[in-house]
Coordinates of C-alpha atoms in Angstrom, one line a residue:
Chain Y
M157 CA 42.1 17.6 5.5
G158 CA 43.0 13.9 5.7
L159 CA 39.4 13.1 6.7
I160 CA 38.1 14.8 3.5
R161 CA 40.6 13.0 1.4
D162 CA 39.7 9.7 3.0
R163 CA 36.1 10.3 2.4
R164 CA 36.7 11.2 -1.3
A165 CA 38.8 8.1 -1.8
W166 CA 36.1 6.0 -0.1
R167 CA 33.4 7.4 -2.4
R168 CA 35.6 6.7 -5.4
V169 CA 36.2 3.2 -4.3
R170 CA 32.5 2.6 -3.8
S171 CA 31.7 4.0 -7.2
N172 CA 34.2 1.7 -8.9
A173 CA 32.9 -1.2 -6.9
M174 CA 29.4 -0.6 -8.2
V175 CA 30.7 -0.4 -11.7
V176 CA 32.4 -3.8 -11.3
I177 CA 29.4 -5.4 -9.7
M178 CA 27.2 -4.3 -12.6
G179 CA 29.7 -5.5 -15.1
A180 CA 29.6 -8.8 -13.3
A181 CA 25.8 -8.7 -13.7
V182 CA 26.3 -8.5 -17.5
L183 CA 28.5 -11.6 -17.4
L184 CA 26.0 -13.4 -15.3
A185 CA 23.2 -12.4 -17.7
V186 CA 25.0 -13.7 -20.8
L187 CA 25.9 -16.9 -19.1
P188 CA 22.6 -18.7 -19.5
L189 CA 22.6 -17.9 -23.2
V190 CA 26.0 -19.4 -23.6
L191 CA 25.2 -22.5 -21.5
I192 CA 21.9 -23.2 -23.3
L193 CA 23.4 -22.8 -26.8
A194 CA 26.4 -25.0 -25.8
D195 CA 24.2 -27.7 -24.3
L196 CA 22.0 -27.7 -27.4
V197 CA 25.0 -28.2 -29.7
I198 CA 26.7 -30.8 -27.5
K199 CA 23.6 -32.9 -26.9
G200 CA 21.8 -32.2 -30.2
A201 CA 24.3 -32.0 -33.0
S202 CA 25.4 -35.7 -32.9
S203 CA 21.8 -36.7 -33.7
L204 CA 21.5 -34.5 -36.7
N205 CA 21.9 -36.5 -39.9
F206 CA 20.1 -37.0 -43.1
E207 CA 17.7 -39.5 -41.6
F208 CA 16.7 -37.1 -38.9
F209 CA 15.3 -34.7 -41.4
T210 CA 13.8 -37.1 -43.9
S211 CA 12.4 -40.1 -41.9
M212 CA 9.4 -40.7 -39.8
P213 CA 9.8 -41.5 -36.1
A214 CA 10.7 -45.0 -35.2
P215 CA 8.2 -46.9 -32.9
A216 CA 8.5 -45.9 -29.2
G217 CA 11.6 -47.4 -27.6
E218 CA 13.4 -48.2 -30.8
S219 CA 16.3 -46.2 -32.2
G220 CA 16.7 -44.4 -35.5
G221 CA 14.1 -42.5 -37.4
G222 CA 13.5 -38.8 -37.7
V223 CA 11.1 -35.9 -37.3
A224 CA 10.2 -35.2 -41.0
H225 CA 6.5 -35.2 -40.0
A226 CA 7.1 -32.4 -37.4
I227 CA 9.2 -30.3 -39.8
V228 CA 6.4 -30.5 -42.5
G229 CA 3.8 -29.8 -39.8
T230 CA 5.6 -26.7 -38.5
L231 CA 6.0 -25.4 -42.1
I232 CA 2.3 -25.8 -42.9
I233 CA 1.0 -24.5 -39.5
V234 CA 3.4 -21.5 -39.5
G235 CA 2.8 -20.9 -43.2
I236 CA -1.0 -20.7 -42.8
A237 CA -0.6 -18.6 -39.7
S238 CA 1.6 -16.1 -41.6
A239 CA -0.7 -16.1 -44.6
I240 CA -3.5 -14.9 -42.2
G241 CA -1.5 -12.9 -39.7
L242 CA 0.9 -10.9 -41.8
P243 CA -1.7 -9.3 -44.2
V244 CA -4.1 -8.4 -41.4
G245 CA -1.3 -7.1 -39.1
I246 CA 0.3 -5.1 -41.9
A247 CA -3.1 -3.6 -43.1
A248 CA -4.1 -2.7 -39.6
G249 CA -0.7 -1.2 -39.0
I250 CA -1.1 0.9 -42.2
Y251 CA -4.5 2.0 -41.0
C252 CA -3.2 3.1 -37.5
A253 CA -0.3 5.0 -39.1
E254 CA -2.3 6.7 -42.0
Y255 CA -5.4 7.6 -40.0
P256 CA -4.0 8.5 -36.6
A257 CA -7.0 10.7 -35.7
S258 CA -9.5 8.0 -36.2
R259 CA -11.2 6.6 -33.1
I260 CA -10.8 3.1 -34.5
T261 CA -7.0 3.7 -34.5
W262 CA -7.1 4.4 -30.8
V263 CA -9.2 1.3 -30.0
T264 CA -7.2 -1.0 -32.3
R265 CA -3.8 0.1 -30.9
F266 CA -5.0 -0.4 -27.3
M267 CA -6.5 -3.8 -28.1
A268 CA -3.3 -4.8 -29.9
D269 CA -1.4 -4.0 -26.8
V270 CA -3.8 -6.1 -24.7
L271 CA -3.4 -9.0 -27.1
N272 CA 0.4 -8.6 -27.1
G273 CA 0.4 -9.1 -23.3
T274 CA -2.0 -12.1 -23.4
P275 CA -0.4 -15.4 -22.5
S276 CA -0.2 -17.6 -25.5
I277 CA -1.9 -20.5 -23.6
V278 CA -5.0 -18.3 -23.2
V279 CA -5.0 -17.7 -27.0
G280 CA -4.8 -21.5 -27.3
V281 CA -7.8 -22.0 -25.1
F282 CA -9.7 -19.5 -27.3
A283 CA -8.7 -21.3 -30.5
W284 CA -9.8 -24.5 -29.0
A285 CA -13.2 -23.1 -27.9
W286 CA -13.7 -21.4 -31.2
I287 CA -12.5 -24.0 -33.7
V288 CA -11.8 -27.4 -32.1
A289 CA -14.9 -27.4 -29.9
T290 CA -17.2 -26.4 -32.8
Q291 CA -15.6 -28.7 -35.4
K292 CA -15.3 -31.5 -32.8
H293 CA -11.8 -32.5 -33.8
F294 CA -8.3 -31.1 -33.4
S295 CA -6.6 -29.6 -36.5
G296 CA -3.5 -27.9 -37.7
L297 CA -5.8 -25.1 -38.9
A298 CA -6.9 -24.3 -35.3
G299 CA -3.2 -24.1 -34.4
S300 CA -2.6 -21.7 -37.3
A301 CA -5.5 -19.5 -36.1
A302 CA -4.0 -19.3 -32.6
L303 CA -0.5 -18.4 -34.0
A304 CA -2.0 -15.9 -36.4
M305 CA -3.7 -14.1 -33.5
L306 CA -0.4 -13.9 -31.6
M307 CA 1.3 -12.6 -34.7
I308 CA -1.1 -9.8 -35.6
P309 CA -0.3 -7.3 -32.7
M310 CA 3.4 -7.7 -33.2
V311 CA 3.3 -7.0 -37.0
L312 CA 0.8 -4.2 -36.4
R313 CA 3.2 -2.4 -34.0
T314 CA 6.3 -2.6 -36.2
T315 CA 4.4 -1.7 -39.3
E316 CA 2.9 1.4 -37.6
E317 CA 6.2 2.5 -36.1
M318 CA 8.0 2.1 -39.5
I319 CA 5.4 4.1 -41.4
R320 CA 5.6 6.8 -38.8
L321 CA 9.3 7.3 -39.7
V322 CA 8.4 8.2 -43.3
P323 CA 8.8 12.0 -43.6
N324 CA 5.5 13.8 -44.4
S325 CA 7.2 15.7 -47.2
L326 CA 7.4 12.5 -49.2
R327 CA 3.6 12.0 -48.9
E328 CA 3.0 15.6 -49.7
A329 CA 5.2 15.4 -52.8
A330 CA 3.2 12.4 -54.1
L331 CA -0.1 14.0 -53.3
A332 CA 0.9 17.2 -55.0
L333 CA 1.9 15.3 -58.1
G334 CA -1.7 14.2 -58.2
Y335 CA -1.4 10.7 -56.8
P336 CA -4.5 9.6 -55.0
R337 CA -4.2 8.7 -51.4
W338 CA -4.2 4.9 -51.8
R339 CA -1.5 5.0 -54.4
T340 CA 0.6 7.3 -52.2
S341 CA 0.2 4.8 -49.4
L342 CA 1.0 1.7 -51.4
T343 CA 3.6 2.9 -53.8
I344 CA 5.4 5.6 -51.9
V345 CA 4.9 5.1 -48.2
L346 CA 4.8 1.3 -48.1
R347 CA 7.6 1.0 -50.6
T348 CA 9.9 3.2 -48.5
T349 CA 9.2 1.2 -45.4
L350 CA 9.2 -2.3 -47.0
P351 CA 12.6 -3.4 -45.4
G352 CA 11.3 -2.5 -42.0
I353 CA 8.0 -4.3 -42.5
I354 CA 9.8 -7.4 -43.7
T355 CA 12.1 -7.3 -40.6
G356 CA 9.0 -7.0 -38.4
S357 CA 7.4 -9.9 -40.2
L358 CA 10.4 -12.1 -39.9
L359 CA 10.6 -11.4 -36.2
A360 CA 7.0 -12.3 -35.8
V361 CA 7.4 -15.5 -37.8
A362 CA 10.5 -16.4 -35.7
R363 CA 8.5 -15.9 -32.5
I364 CA 5.5 -18.0 -33.4
A365 CA 7.6 -20.8 -34.9
G366 CA 8.8 -21.7 -31.4
E367 CA 5.4 -21.4 -29.7
T368 CA 4.2 -24.6 -28.1
A369 CA 1.5 -23.7 -25.6
P370 CA -1.2 -22.6 -28.2
L371 CA -0.6 -25.8 -30.2
L372 CA -1.1 -28.2 -27.3
F373 CA -4.9 -28.6 -27.7
T374 CA -5.3 -27.2 -31.2
A375 CA -2.8 -29.0 -33.5
L376 CA -2.4 -31.6 -30.8
G377 CA 0.5 -33.4 -32.5
S378 CA 0.6 -36.6 -34.5
Q379 CA 2.9 -39.6 -35.3
Y380 CA 2.1 -39.5 -39.0
M381 CA 3.0 -37.4 -42.0
I382 CA -0.1 -35.2 -42.2
T383 CA -0.4 -32.6 -45.0
N384 CA -4.1 -31.9 -44.6
P385 CA -4.4 -28.9 -42.3
N386 CA -7.8 -30.0 -41.2
E387 CA -6.4 -32.9 -39.3
P388 CA -4.3 -33.1 -36.1
M389 CA -0.7 -32.3 -37.0
A390 CA 2.8 -32.6 -35.6
A391 CA 5.0 -29.6 -35.0
L392 CA 8.6 -29.2 -34.0
P393 CA 7.9 -27.5 -30.6
L394 CA 5.3 -30.1 -29.8
T395 CA 7.8 -32.8 -30.6
V396 CA 10.4 -31.3 -28.3
F397 CA 7.9 -31.2 -25.5
T398 CA 6.6 -34.7 -26.0
Y399 CA 10.0 -36.3 -26.4
A400 CA 11.6 -34.3 -23.5
T401 CA 8.9 -35.3 -21.1
G402 CA 8.7 -38.9 -22.4
P403 CA 10.4 -42.0 -20.7
F404 CA 12.8 -43.1 -23.4
E405 CA 16.5 -42.2 -23.7
E406 CA 16.2 -42.2 -27.5
W407 CA 13.4 -39.7 -27.2
H408 CA 15.5 -37.4 -25.1
R409 CA 18.2 -37.5 -27.7
F410 CA 15.6 -36.5 -30.3
A411 CA 14.3 -33.7 -28.2
W412 CA 17.7 -32.1 -28.1
A413 CA 18.2 -32.5 -31.8
A414 CA 14.7 -31.1 -32.6
A415 CA 15.4 -28.2 -30.2
L416 CA 18.7 -27.5 -31.9
V417 CA 16.9 -27.3 -35.3
L418 CA 14.2 -25.1 -33.8
I419 CA 16.6 -22.7 -32.2
L420 CA 18.8 -22.5 -35.4
V421 CA 15.7 -21.5 -37.4
V422 CA 14.5 -19.0 -34.8
L423 CA 17.9 -17.4 -34.3
A424 CA 18.6 -17.3 -38.0
L425 CA 15.3 -15.5 -38.6
S426 CA 15.7 -13.0 -35.7
I427 CA 19.4 -12.3 -36.2
G428 CA 18.9 -11.9 -40.0
A429 CA 16.0 -9.6 -39.5
R430 CA 17.8 -7.4 -37.0
V431 CA 21.0 -7.2 -39.0
A432 CA 19.0 -6.3 -42.1
L433 CA 17.2 -3.5 -40.2
S434 CA 20.3 -2.1 -38.5
R435 CA 22.0 -1.8 -41.8
R436 CA 19.1 0.2 -43.2
A437 CA 18.6 2.4 -40.2
P438 CA 21.9 2.9 -38.2
N439 CA 20.2 4.8 -35.4
G440 CA 17.5 2.2 -34.9
Chain I
M267 CA -5.7 7.3 -64.1
T268 CA -5.9 10.8 -65.7
A269 CA -4.2 13.7 -64.1
P270 CA -7.2 16.0 -63.6
A271 CA -9.2 13.3 -62.0
A272 CA -6.3 12.5 -59.7
L273 CA -5.9 16.2 -58.8
N274 CA -9.5 16.3 -57.6
T275 CA -9.0 13.4 -55.3
A276 CA -5.8 14.7 -53.7
R277 CA -6.4 15.1 -50.0
P278 CA -4.5 16.6 -47.1
P279 CA -1.4 14.7 -46.0
A280 CA -1.9 11.8 -43.7
H281 CA -1.1 13.4 -40.5
E282 CA -3.7 16.2 -40.9
P283 CA -6.9 14.9 -39.4
A284 CA -8.9 13.3 -42.1
A285 CA -12.2 13.8 -40.2
G286 CA -14.7 16.2 -41.8
V287 CA -13.7 15.5 -45.3
S288 CA -16.7 14.0 -46.9
L289 CA -16.5 10.6 -48.7
E290 CA -17.8 12.1 -51.9
R291 CA -14.5 13.7 -52.6
Q292 CA -12.6 10.4 -52.5
S293 CA -12.0 8.3 -55.6
N294 CA -13.3 4.8 -55.7
G295 CA -9.7 3.6 -55.1
D296 CA -9.4 5.6 -51.9
R297 CA -12.7 4.3 -50.6
V298 CA -11.9 0.7 -51.3
F299 CA -8.4 1.2 -49.8
R300 CA -9.8 2.7 -46.6
V301 CA -12.6 0.0 -46.3
V302 CA -10.0 -2.8 -46.6
L303 CA -7.7 -1.3 -44.0
T304 CA -10.6 -0.5 -41.7
L305 CA -11.7 -4.1 -41.8
A306 CA -8.2 -5.3 -40.8
A307 CA -8.0 -2.7 -38.0
I308 CA -11.5 -3.6 -36.6
A309 CA -10.6 -7.3 -36.7
I310 CA -8.4 -6.9 -33.7
P311 CA -10.9 -5.5 -31.2
V312 CA -13.6 -7.9 -32.6
L313 CA -11.3 -10.9 -32.1
L314 CA -10.4 -9.8 -28.6
A315 CA -14.1 -9.3 -27.7
F316 CA -14.7 -12.7 -29.2
L317 CA -11.9 -14.2 -27.1
V318 CA -13.4 -12.8 -23.9
F319 CA -16.8 -14.1 -24.9
E320 CA -15.5 -17.6 -25.8
L321 CA -13.5 -17.9 -22.6
W322 CA -16.5 -16.7 -20.6
S323 CA -19.0 -19.1 -22.2
G324 CA -16.5 -21.9 -21.9
A325 CA -16.1 -21.2 -18.3
R326 CA -19.7 -20.5 -17.6
L327 CA -20.5 -24.0 -16.1
A328 CA -17.8 -23.4 -13.6
I329 CA -18.6 -19.8 -12.9
D330 CA -22.3 -20.7 -12.2
R331 CA -21.2 -23.6 -10.0
F332 CA -18.4 -22.1 -8.0
G333 CA -18.7 -18.3 -8.4
L334 CA -15.9 -16.3 -6.9
G335 CA -15.4 -19.0 -4.3
F336 CA -13.3 -20.6 -7.1
I337 CA -10.4 -18.4 -6.1
T338 CA -10.7 -19.1 -2.3
T339 CA -11.0 -22.9 -2.2
S340 CA -8.2 -25.3 -2.9
A341 CA -9.8 -28.6 -3.8
W342 CA -9.0 -30.0 -7.3
D343 CA -10.8 -33.3 -7.8
P344 CA -11.9 -34.0 -11.3
V345 CA -13.7 -37.2 -10.2
A346 CA -15.8 -35.5 -7.5
E347 CA -16.1 -32.5 -9.8
N348 CA -14.9 -30.1 -7.1
F349 CA -12.6 -27.4 -8.2
G350 CA -10.8 -24.5 -6.5
A351 CA -7.9 -22.5 -7.9
V352 CA -6.0 -21.4 -4.8
P353 CA -2.9 -23.6 -5.3
L354 CA -2.7 -22.5 -8.9
V355 CA -3.0 -18.8 -8.1
F356 CA -0.5 -19.2 -5.3
G357 CA 1.9 -21.1 -7.5
T358 CA 1.6 -18.5 -10.3
L359 CA 2.2 -15.6 -7.9
L360 CA 5.0 -17.3 -6.0
S361 CA 7.0 -18.5 -9.0
S362 CA 6.7 -15.0 -10.6
F363 CA 7.7 -13.4 -7.4
L364 CA 10.8 -15.6 -7.2
A365 CA 11.6 -14.8 -10.8
L366 CA 11.4 -11.1 -10.2
L367 CA 13.5 -11.5 -7.0
I368 CA 16.3 -12.9 -9.1
A369 CA 15.8 -11.1 -12.4
V370 CA 15.2 -7.5 -11.2
P371 CA 18.6 -6.8 -9.6
L372 CA 20.4 -8.6 -12.4
S373 CA 18.5 -6.9 -15.3
L374 CA 18.7 -3.5 -13.7
G375 CA 22.5 -4.0 -13.1
V376 CA 22.9 -4.8 -16.8
A377 CA 20.7 -1.9 -17.9
I378 CA 22.5 0.6 -15.8
F379 CA 25.9 -0.8 -16.8
L380 CA 25.0 -0.6 -20.5
T381 CA 23.6 2.9 -20.4
E382 CA 26.0 4.6 -17.9
F383 CA 29.3 2.8 -17.6
A384 CA 30.1 0.5 -20.5
P385 CA 32.3 1.6 -23.3
M386 CA 30.2 3.0 -26.2
R387 CA 31.4 0.3 -28.6
I388 CA 30.1 -2.7 -26.6
R389 CA 26.7 -1.2 -25.5
Q390 CA 24.7 -2.2 -28.6
P391 CA 26.3 -5.6 -29.2
V392 CA 25.8 -6.7 -25.6
A393 CA 22.2 -5.6 -25.4
F394 CA 21.6 -7.5 -28.7
V395 CA 23.2 -10.7 -27.3
I396 CA 21.1 -10.6 -24.1
G397 CA 18.1 -9.8 -26.3
L398 CA 18.6 -13.1 -28.0
L399 CA 17.6 -14.8 -24.7
A400 CA 14.1 -13.5 -25.5
A401 CA 14.1 -15.3 -28.9
I402 CA 14.7 -18.7 -27.4
P403 CA 11.4 -20.7 -27.4
S404 CA 9.9 -21.5 -24.1
V405 CA 9.9 -25.2 -24.8
V406 CA 13.7 -25.1 -25.3
Y407 CA 14.1 -23.5 -21.8
G408 CA 12.0 -26.3 -20.5
L409 CA 14.2 -29.0 -22.1
W410 CA 17.3 -27.3 -20.8
G411 CA 15.6 -27.1 -17.4
I412 CA 14.8 -30.8 -17.2
F413 CA 18.1 -32.2 -18.4
V414 CA 20.7 -29.6 -17.3
L415 CA 19.3 -27.2 -14.6
I416 CA 17.4 -29.7 -12.5
P417 CA 20.3 -32.2 -12.1
L418 CA 22.6 -29.3 -11.2
L419 CA 20.2 -27.8 -8.7
R420 CA 19.4 -31.2 -7.2
T421 CA 22.9 -32.3 -6.6
T422 CA 24.7 -29.1 -5.9
V423 CA 22.7 -25.9 -5.3
F424 CA 19.7 -27.2 -3.3
P425 CA 21.7 -29.2 -0.8
F426 CA 24.0 -26.2 -0.3
L427 CA 20.9 -24.0 0.3
E428 CA 19.5 -26.5 2.7
R429 CA 22.7 -26.6 4.7
L430 CA 23.0 -22.8 4.7
L431 CA 19.4 -21.8 5.2
G432 CA 17.7 -25.1 6.2
F433 CA 16.4 -23.6 9.4
L434 CA 14.0 -21.5 7.4
P435 CA 10.7 -23.2 6.4
F436 CA 11.4 -22.2 2.7
F437 CA 14.4 -24.5 2.4
E438 CA 13.5 -27.7 4.2
G439 CA 12.0 -31.0 3.2
P440 CA 12.9 -33.5 0.6
I441 CA 14.7 -32.4 -2.6
Y442 CA 13.1 -33.8 -5.8
G443 CA 14.5 -31.4 -8.4
P444 CA 11.3 -30.2 -10.1
S445 CA 10.1 -27.5 -7.7
M446 CA 8.8 -24.0 -7.2
L447 CA 12.4 -22.6 -6.9
T448 CA 13.4 -24.3 -10.2
A449 CA 10.5 -22.7 -11.9
G450 CA 11.4 -19.3 -10.4
I451 CA 15.0 -19.6 -11.7
I452 CA 13.9 -20.6 -15.2
L453 CA 11.4 -17.8 -15.3
A454 CA 14.0 -15.3 -14.1
I455 CA 16.2 -16.2 -17.0
M456 CA 13.3 -15.8 -19.4
V457 CA 12.0 -12.4 -18.1
M458 CA 15.4 -10.9 -17.6
P459 CA 15.8 -9.8 -21.3
Y460 CA 12.4 -8.1 -21.3
I461 CA 13.1 -6.1 -18.1
M462 CA 16.6 -5.3 -19.2
S463 CA 15.6 -3.9 -22.6
V464 CA 12.7 -1.8 -21.3
A465 CA 14.8 -0.5 -18.4
R466 CA 17.5 0.4 -20.8
E467 CA 15.2 2.4 -23.0
V468 CA 13.9 4.2 -20.0
L469 CA 17.4 5.1 -18.8
V470 CA 18.4 6.2 -22.3
A471 CA 15.4 8.6 -22.2
V472 CA 16.8 10.3 -19.1
P473 CA 18.1 13.7 -20.2
N474 CA 21.9 14.1 -20.0
S475 CA 21.5 17.3 -18.1
Q476 CA 20.5 15.2 -15.1
R477 CA 23.9 13.4 -15.2
E478 CA 25.9 16.5 -15.9
A479 CA 24.3 18.4 -13.1
A480 CA 25.2 15.7 -10.6
L481 CA 28.7 15.2 -11.9
A482 CA 29.3 19.0 -11.8
L483 CA 28.4 19.0 -8.2
G484 CA 31.2 16.5 -7.6
A485 CA 29.3 13.3 -7.5
T486 CA 31.1 10.1 -8.5
R487 CA 29.8 8.2 -11.5
W488 CA 27.7 5.8 -9.3
E489 CA 26.5 8.7 -7.1
A490 CA 25.3 10.5 -10.3
V491 CA 23.4 7.4 -11.3
R492 CA 21.9 6.9 -7.9
T493 CA 20.9 10.4 -7.1
A494 CA 20.1 11.9 -10.5
V495 CA 19.4 9.2 -13.0
L496 CA 17.5 6.5 -11.1
P497 CA 15.1 8.8 -9.3
Y498 CA 14.2 10.4 -12.7
A499 CA 13.6 7.0 -14.3
R500 CA 12.0 5.4 -11.3
S501 CA 8.4 5.0 -12.5
G502 CA 9.6 3.7 -15.9
I503 CA 11.9 1.2 -14.3
F504 CA 8.9 0.1 -12.1
G505 CA 7.0 -0.3 -15.4
A506 CA 9.7 -2.4 -16.8
I507 CA 9.5 -4.7 -13.8
I508 CA 5.8 -5.0 -14.0
L509 CA 6.0 -5.8 -17.7
G510 CA 8.4 -8.6 -16.7
L511 CA 5.8 -9.7 -14.1
G512 CA 3.2 -9.9 -16.9
R513 CA 5.5 -12.2 -18.9
A514 CA 6.2 -14.4 -15.9
L515 CA 2.6 -14.8 -15.0
G516 CA 1.6 -16.2 -18.4
E517 CA 4.7 -18.3 -19.1
T518 CA 3.6 -21.8 -19.7
M519 CA 5.9 -24.5 -21.3
A520 CA 9.1 -24.0 -19.4
V521 CA 7.2 -23.8 -16.1
T522 CA 5.1 -26.9 -16.8
M523 CA 8.3 -28.9 -17.5
V524 CA 10.1 -28.0 -14.3
I525 CA 7.6 -27.1 -11.6
G526 CA 6.5 -30.7 -10.8
N527 CA 2.8 -30.1 -11.4
R528 CA 1.2 -30.8 -8.1
H529 CA -2.0 -29.2 -6.8
E530 CA -0.5 -28.4 -3.4
I531 CA 0.6 -25.4 -1.4
S532 CA 3.8 -25.8 0.4
A533 CA 6.0 -23.4 2.3
S534 CA 9.1 -25.1 1.1
L535 CA 10.5 -23.8 -2.2
F536 CA 12.0 -27.3 -2.8
A537 CA 8.5 -28.8 -3.1
P538 CA 6.7 -29.2 -6.4
G539 CA 3.9 -26.8 -7.2
Y540 CA 1.6 -25.8 -10.1
T541 CA 0.7 -22.6 -11.9
M542 CA -2.5 -21.5 -13.7
A543 CA -0.9 -21.7 -17.1
A544 CA 0.8 -25.0 -16.4
A545 CA -2.5 -26.6 -15.2
I546 CA -4.3 -25.5 -18.4
A547 CA -1.4 -26.9 -20.5
N548 CA -1.4 -30.2 -18.8
E549 CA -5.0 -31.0 -18.2
F550 CA -6.9 -29.3 -21.0
S551 CA -6.6 -31.9 -23.7
E552 CA -7.2 -34.7 -21.2
A553 CA -10.0 -33.1 -19.2
V554 CA -12.5 -35.8 -18.1
G555 CA -15.7 -33.9 -17.9
D556 CA -17.5 -30.7 -18.9
L557 CA -17.0 -29.2 -15.5
H558 CA -13.3 -30.0 -15.5
L559 CA -13.0 -28.2 -18.9
A560 CA -15.1 -25.3 -17.7
A561 CA -12.9 -25.0 -14.6
L562 CA -9.8 -24.8 -16.8
A563 CA -11.4 -22.2 -19.0
Y564 CA -12.3 -20.3 -15.8
V565 CA -8.6 -20.4 -14.9
A566 CA -7.7 -19.1 -18.4
L567 CA -10.2 -16.3 -18.0
L568 CA -8.7 -15.3 -14.6
L569 CA -5.2 -15.5 -16.0
F570 CA -6.3 -13.2 -18.9
A571 CA -7.8 -10.7 -16.5
V572 CA -4.7 -10.6 -14.4
T573 CA -2.3 -10.1 -17.3
V574 CA -4.5 -7.4 -18.8
I575 CA -4.4 -5.4 -15.5
V576 CA -0.7 -6.0 -14.9
N577 CA 0.2 -4.9 -18.5
A578 CA -2.0 -1.8 -18.3
V579 CA -0.3 -0.7 -15.1
A580 CA 3.1 -1.3 -16.7
R581 CA 2.3 0.7 -19.8
L582 CA 1.0 3.5 -17.8
L583 CA 4.2 3.8 -15.8
I584 CA 6.5 3.5 -18.8
W585 CA 4.4 6.0 -20.8
R586 CA 4.8 8.6 -17.9
V587 CA 8.6 8.5 -18.2
A588 CA 8.6 8.3 -22.0
R589 CA 6.6 11.5 -22.2
G590 CA 9.0 13.2 -19.9
S591 CA 6.0 14.4 -17.9
A592 CA 6.2 16.1 -14.5
A593 CA 5.8 12.6 -12.9
G594 CA 9.4 11.8 -13.7
S595 CA 11.1 14.9 -12.5
K596 CA 8.9 15.0 -9.4
A597 CA 10.6 12.0 -8.1
I598 CA 13.8 13.9 -7.4

């Protein structure tokens, strides 16, 4: 009898120990996030001032200056990428959701998954071979093309999933009222899913805004304020990389500050998007 | 649009197969709509085919010159134009393996805790917070790695490991800071949220009857997880791990910044190394000759091929659990 009781107690102890160990795993997993955010604020915040956002970089080794050129560059590169990537991704997503029986849907969905798993550096090499090598010069546009390509499969997936949640009765009601198919899709289905699609789009923008690898040999980076997308351009992630791996203390300080700006933008976009979605669809 | 005309054009609801309905019955609007969407949908396979073609034609010079011998030789000499990818392939595999070694127990622990043990209220918020790790750009991890992680490892963790396990060949030799192990640790932090979130989805998909049956037989909470939940979710969890592997293999910036970038194979994890992605990132814009460029494009092509295969395997495994097919229950 005592043996059985001991064994039962032992099993209970072991079970509780496992629960505690796994709870500790949660703390350990959250730790890097806390550390990274804390370090960014500690080392980056002091360099954030008006000059940082509005001035051009000082000559190497000197103090002062800012990263206005990189902020403008990122806005332009990401803006063009979104202007290409979002419409194509959303349209392809609508196609996959509205014509599920089509063979194109199967192929597209499969290829989008492949593209989603493709390392961004490989897409960068592709954009280089396609645009930079043929034009014979680096350009922000080539960077935008690479980022757009990374964006399309993400947007496609969320759009398709959102549209699939629309009840068929809604479609049937519109069609029964005499709406043609295209108007049903655009004004009924798309309208209903708009918040979800906007969320997906914001998440995609947030992800590509921080991408560095595909810009290394497409947009290349620049020390000047460039607004013509057909020229080599600076971008915030590139600036973080160059300054972090450079030799000057001043550069390192700037790298932290630029990284802090980058992460604030990215986190604001992704937290905002997720909160907006969870408010719409509580079971999401 | 007039009502009668619209009535004529009404077609079956979307989820009925559209095939077999002739185009003549569609209005112009429908036809234009479908053509535009089709173009967007076709753009993706076309782009991907174009990507493979461009990589292949970019790498052609190196493919013709080195053939498959490229992945069995280890020279990397841009001046003598002799290239072999063994150190790169080795570094990619080893750093990803180290990352999984650290990230898998951790992320599975988190996933199990959040689906089985944690109070309902904190499950969603904690998963959300850990998910934020996935939103941090790679270059920020690299920055943090250079200025925070590397000093910490060099002064504290690595000397400790050397004293404790220095008799093993993996933990001997000089400590620089940038090393294979540093890359593995950074990668582990980066892939953990991916493995955790997929594993969590898989565990949530396990039917409650599994847990209830085990508990009814007198199992403790952990025993129920171990004997009834994990076996059911096994292939899906495996899929989550492989998905993490796919991420780790292709990760570029953070690795480039902390691995030390040296074309060498070393048994010691304290020694600098290189990965395929890091080599492309570092050398591509400064490649000295056509053959150097082609060799790097060849590396990109190989990396692409590997990640496609790894991701395909992962999806297959996850899909098997998600469908609740016989494969999942067979595991018991």
